[in-house]
């Protein structure tokens, strides 16, 4: 008898939960499929019903982590379209990423924890979504149009705030909220036009970004739960 989709997804999530626990404890290179199966209390062969390799399993884990992050940002946009303003969006993302050890590891390029996983399709797909969001914000007048290579400039500015958290440069007294505020201030005054955007502009832009996020979530969910065991 074939399993119901809910059963397949529930088992997949249990495997991914086990993989996430072991990844944070041991790092990608040391974790084996046998370890994951034991942690999830299932047979090794059952893991392969869902993913053909260890790398594919962990790419699924990172996609699921990305979904959780994107869902939080999506919820914020739906509650308040003004979250589409780049400085507010950057602040919310900064705080959301710091809640999640795996997304933080991705942001920092932590190869000790993730091995070569950060070079996989997860990062590329999210960069494409980020490019679409910046293009959309520029089109709606939420980002200045007079800055050359603005995608690179915004990424570089934001990345510094993530990376500095791992280096003691006299910022130890700053809590996470203060760092997020500093990031928002930098984005607001470096990359956004002067003045306040109209509410209808923010609503239209937020709706467009919600669609980008919904498409990304749908794509990731389809890939994660693609297994169809008999």
Coordinates of C-alpha atoms in Angstrom, one line a residue:
X1 CA 0.0 0.0 0.0
X2 CA 1.3 3.4 -1.0
X3 CA 2.0 5.9 1.8
X4 CA 0.0 9.1 1.9
X5 CA 1.9 12.3 1.1
X6 CA 1.6 13.5 4.6
X7 CA 3.3 10.4 5.9
X8 CA 6.1 10.8 3.4
X9 CA 6.6 14.4 4.3
X10 CA 6.5 13.7 8.1
X11 CA 9.2 11.0 7.7
X12 CA 11.3 13.3 5.5
X13 CA 11.0 16.0 8.1
X14 CA 12.1 13.6 10.9
X15 CA 15.2 12.7 8.8
X16 CA 16.0 16.3 8.2
X17 CA 15.6 17.1 11.9
X18 CA 18.1 14.4 12.7
X19 CA 20.4 15.7 10.0
X20 CA 20.2 19.2 11.3
X21 CA 21.0 18.2 14.8
X22 CA 24.1 16.2 13.7
X23 CA 25.3 18.8 11.3
X24 CA 25.4 21.4 14.1
X25 CA 27.1 18.9 16.4
X26 CA 29.6 17.3 14.1
X27 CA 29.9 19.3 10.8
X28 CA 29.1 18.1 7.3
X29 CA 32.2 16.1 6.6
X30 CA 31.9 13.9 9.7
X31 CA 28.2 13.1 9.6
X32 CA 27.2 9.8 7.8
X33 CA 23.9 8.5 6.5
X34 CA 24.2 5.8 9.1
X35 CA 24.5 8.5 11.8
X36 CA 21.4 10.2 10.5
X37 CA 19.4 7.0 10.2
X38 CA 20.3 6.1 13.8
X39 CA 19.4 9.6 15.1
X40 CA 16.0 9.4 13.2
X41 CA 15.4 5.9 14.5
X42 CA 14.9 4.5 11.0
X43 CA 16.7 2.1 8.6
X44 CA 19.5 3.4 6.4
X45 CA 17.7 2.3 3.3
X46 CA 14.7 4.5 4.2
X47 CA 16.9 7.6 4.0
X48 CA 17.7 6.7 0.4
X49 CA 14.0 6.5 -0.5
X50 CA 14.0 10.3 -0.1
X51 CA 17.5 11.4 -1.2
X52 CA 20.0 9.6 -3.4
X53 CA 23.1 10.9 -1.5
X54 CA 24.3 12.6 1.6
X55 CA 24.9 15.8 -0.3
X56 CA 21.4 15.8 -1.7
X57 CA 19.9 15.2 1.8
X58 CA 21.8 18.2 3.2
X59 CA 20.9 20.4 0.3
X60 CA 17.3 19.5 1.2
X61 CA 18.0 20.5 4.8
X62 CA 19.3 23.9 3.7
X63 CA 16.4 24.4 1.4
X64 CA 14.0 23.8 4.4
X65 CA 16.0 26.2 6.5
X66 CA 15.7 28.8 3.7
X67 CA 11.9 28.2 3.6
X68 CA 11.6 29.0 7.3
X69 CA 13.6 32.2 6.8
X70 CA 11.6 33.3 3.7
X71 CA 8.3 32.5 5.4
X72 CA 9.2 34.8 8.3
X73 CA 10.1 37.6 5.8
X74 CA 6.9 36.9 3.8
X75 CA 4.8 37.2 6.9
X76 CA 6.3 40.5 7.7
X77 CA 5.6 41.9 4.3
X78 CA 2.0 40.7 4.4
X79 CA 1.4 42.3 7.8
X80 CA 3.0 45.6 6.8
X81 CA 3.9 46.5 3.2
X82 CA 6.3 49.1 4.5
X83 CA 8.7 46.2 5.3
X84 CA 9.5 46.4 1.6
X85 CA 11.6 49.4 2.2
X86 CA 15.2 48.2 1.8
X87 CA 16.5 49.3 5.2
X88 CA 13.5 47.7 7.0
X89 CA 13.8 44.5 5.0
X90 CA 17.6 44.3 5.6
X91 CA 17.0 44.8 9.3
X92 CA 14.3 42.1 9.5
X93 CA 16.4 39.7 7.5
X94 CA 19.5 40.3 9.7
X95 CA 17.5 39.5 12.8
X96 CA 15.8 36.5 11.3
X97 CA 19.1 35.0 10.0
X98 CA 20.7 35.3 13.4
X99 CA 18.0 33.2 14.9
X100 CA 18.9 30.2 12.8
X101 CA 22.4 28.6 13.2
X102 CA 22.3 27.0 9.7
X103 CA 21.2 30.1 7.8
X104 CA 23.8 32.1 9.8
X105 CA 26.5 29.5 8.7
X106 CA 25.4 30.0 5.1
X107 CA 25.6 33.8 5.5
X108 CA 29.1 33.5 6.9
X109 CA 30.3 30.9 4.5
X110 CA 31.2 28.6 7.3
X111 CA 33.0 25.8 5.5
X112 CA 34.0 24.1 8.7
X113 CA 30.4 23.4 9.4
X114 CA 28.9 23.1 5.9
X115 CA 31.8 21.8 3.9
X116 CA 31.1 22.6 0.2
X117 CA 27.3 22.7 0.7
X118 CA 27.2 26.5 0.3
X119 CA 28.4 26.1 -3.3
X120 CA 25.3 24.1 -4.2
X121 CA 22.0 25.2 -5.9
X122 CA 20.5 26.6 -2.7
X123 CA 22.8 29.6 -2.7
X124 CA 22.4 30.2 -6.4
X125 CA 18.6 30.1 -6.4
X126 CA 18.4 32.5 -3.5
X127 CA 20.9 34.9 -5.2
X128 CA 18.6 34.9 -8.2
X129 CA 15.6 35.8 -6.0
X130 CA 17.7 38.5 -4.3
X131 CA 18.6 39.9 -7.8
X132 CA 14.9 40.0 -8.7
X133 CA 14.0 41.8 -5.5
X134 CA 16.6 44.5 -6.0
X135 CA 15.6 45.0 -9.6
X136 CA 12.0 45.3 -8.4
X137 CA 12.8 47.7 -5.7
X138 CA 14.8 49.8 -8.2
X139 CA 11.9 49.8 -10.6
X140 CA 9.5 51.0 -7.9
X141 CA 11.8 53.8 -6.9
X142 CA 12.7 52.3 -3.5
X143 CA 16.4 52.2 -4.4
X144 CA 18.5 54.9 -5.9
X145 CA 19.1 54.5 -9.7
X146 CA 22.3 56.5 -9.8
X147 CA 24.6 54.1 -8.1
X148 CA 26.7 51.9 -10.4
X149 CA 26.8 48.1 -9.6
X150 CA 24.2 48.6 -6.9
X151 CA 23.5 44.9 -6.4
X152 CA 27.2 44.3 -5.6
X153 CA 27.3 47.4 -3.4
X154 CA 24.3 46.5 -1.3
X155 CA 25.5 42.9 -0.9
X156 CA 28.9 44.1 0.2
X157 CA 27.5 46.6 2.7
X158 CA 25.2 44.0 4.2
X159 CA 27.8 41.2 4.3
X160 CA 30.0 43.4 6.4
X161 CA 27.5 43.5 9.2
X162 CA 27.2 39.7 9.3
X163 CA 31.0 39.1 9.1
X164 CA 31.9 41.7 11.8
X165 CA 29.8 39.7 14.3
X166 CA 32.6 37.0 14.2
X167 CA 35.4 39.5 14.8
X168 CA 36.1 41.5 18.0
X169 CA 36.6 45.1 16.8
X170 CA 35.3 46.8 19.9
X171 CA 31.7 46.1 19.1
X172 CA 31.1 43.5 21.8
X173 CA 28.9 46.0 23.7
X174 CA 26.4 46.2 20.8
X175 CA 23.5 43.8 21.1
X176 CA 21.9 42.3 18.0
X177 CA 19.1 44.9 17.8
X178 CA 21.7 47.7 17.9
X179 CA 23.6 46.0 15.0
X180 CA 20.4 45.6 13.0
X181 CA 19.6 49.3 13.6
X182 CA 23.1 50.2 12.3
X183 CA 22.6 48.1 9.2
X184 CA 19.2 49.7 8.6
X185 CA 20.7 53.2 8.9
X186 CA 23.5 52.4 6.5
X187 CA 21.1 51.0 3.9
X188 CA 18.6 53.9 4.3
X189 CA 21.2 56.6 3.8
X190 CA 23.4 55.0 1.3
X191 CA 21.0 53.3 -1.1
X192 CA 17.5 54.8 -0.8
X193 CA 16.1 58.0 -2.2
X194 CA 15.4 60.9 0.1
X195 CA 11.8 61.2 1.2
X196 CA 9.1 58.7 2.0
X197 CA 7.6 56.4 -0.7
X198 CA 3.9 56.5 -1.3
X199 CA 1.8 53.8 0.3
X200 CA 0.5 52.5 -3.0
X201 CA 4.0 52.1 -4.3
X202 CA 5.1 50.1 -1.2
X203 CA 1.9 47.9 -1.5
X204 CA 2.6 47.1 -5.1
X205 CA 6.2 46.4 -4.5
X206 CA 5.5 44.2 -1.5
X207 CA 2.9 42.2 -3.4
X208 CA 5.5 41.6 -6.2
X209 CA 8.1 40.5 -3.7
X210 CA 5.6 38.2 -2.0
X211 CA 5.1 36.5 -5.4
X212 CA 8.9 36.0 -5.8
X213 CA 9.0 34.5 -2.3
X214 CA 6.0 32.2 -2.8
X215 CA 7.5 30.9 -6.1
X216 CA 10.8 30.2 -4.2
X217 CA 9.0 28.4 -1.4
X218 CA 7.0 26.3 -3.9
X219 CA 10.1 25.3 -5.8
X220 CA 12.0 24.3 -2.7
X221 CA 9.1 22.3 -1.2
X222 CA 8.7 20.4 -4.4
X223 CA 12.3 19.5 -4.4
X224 CA 12.5 18.6 -0.7
X225 CA 9.5 16.3 -0.7
X226 CA 9.9 14.8 -4.2
X227 CA 10.3 11.2 -3.0
X228 CA 7.5 8.8 -3.8
X229 CA 8.2 5.6 -2.0
X230 CA 5.9 2.7 -2.6

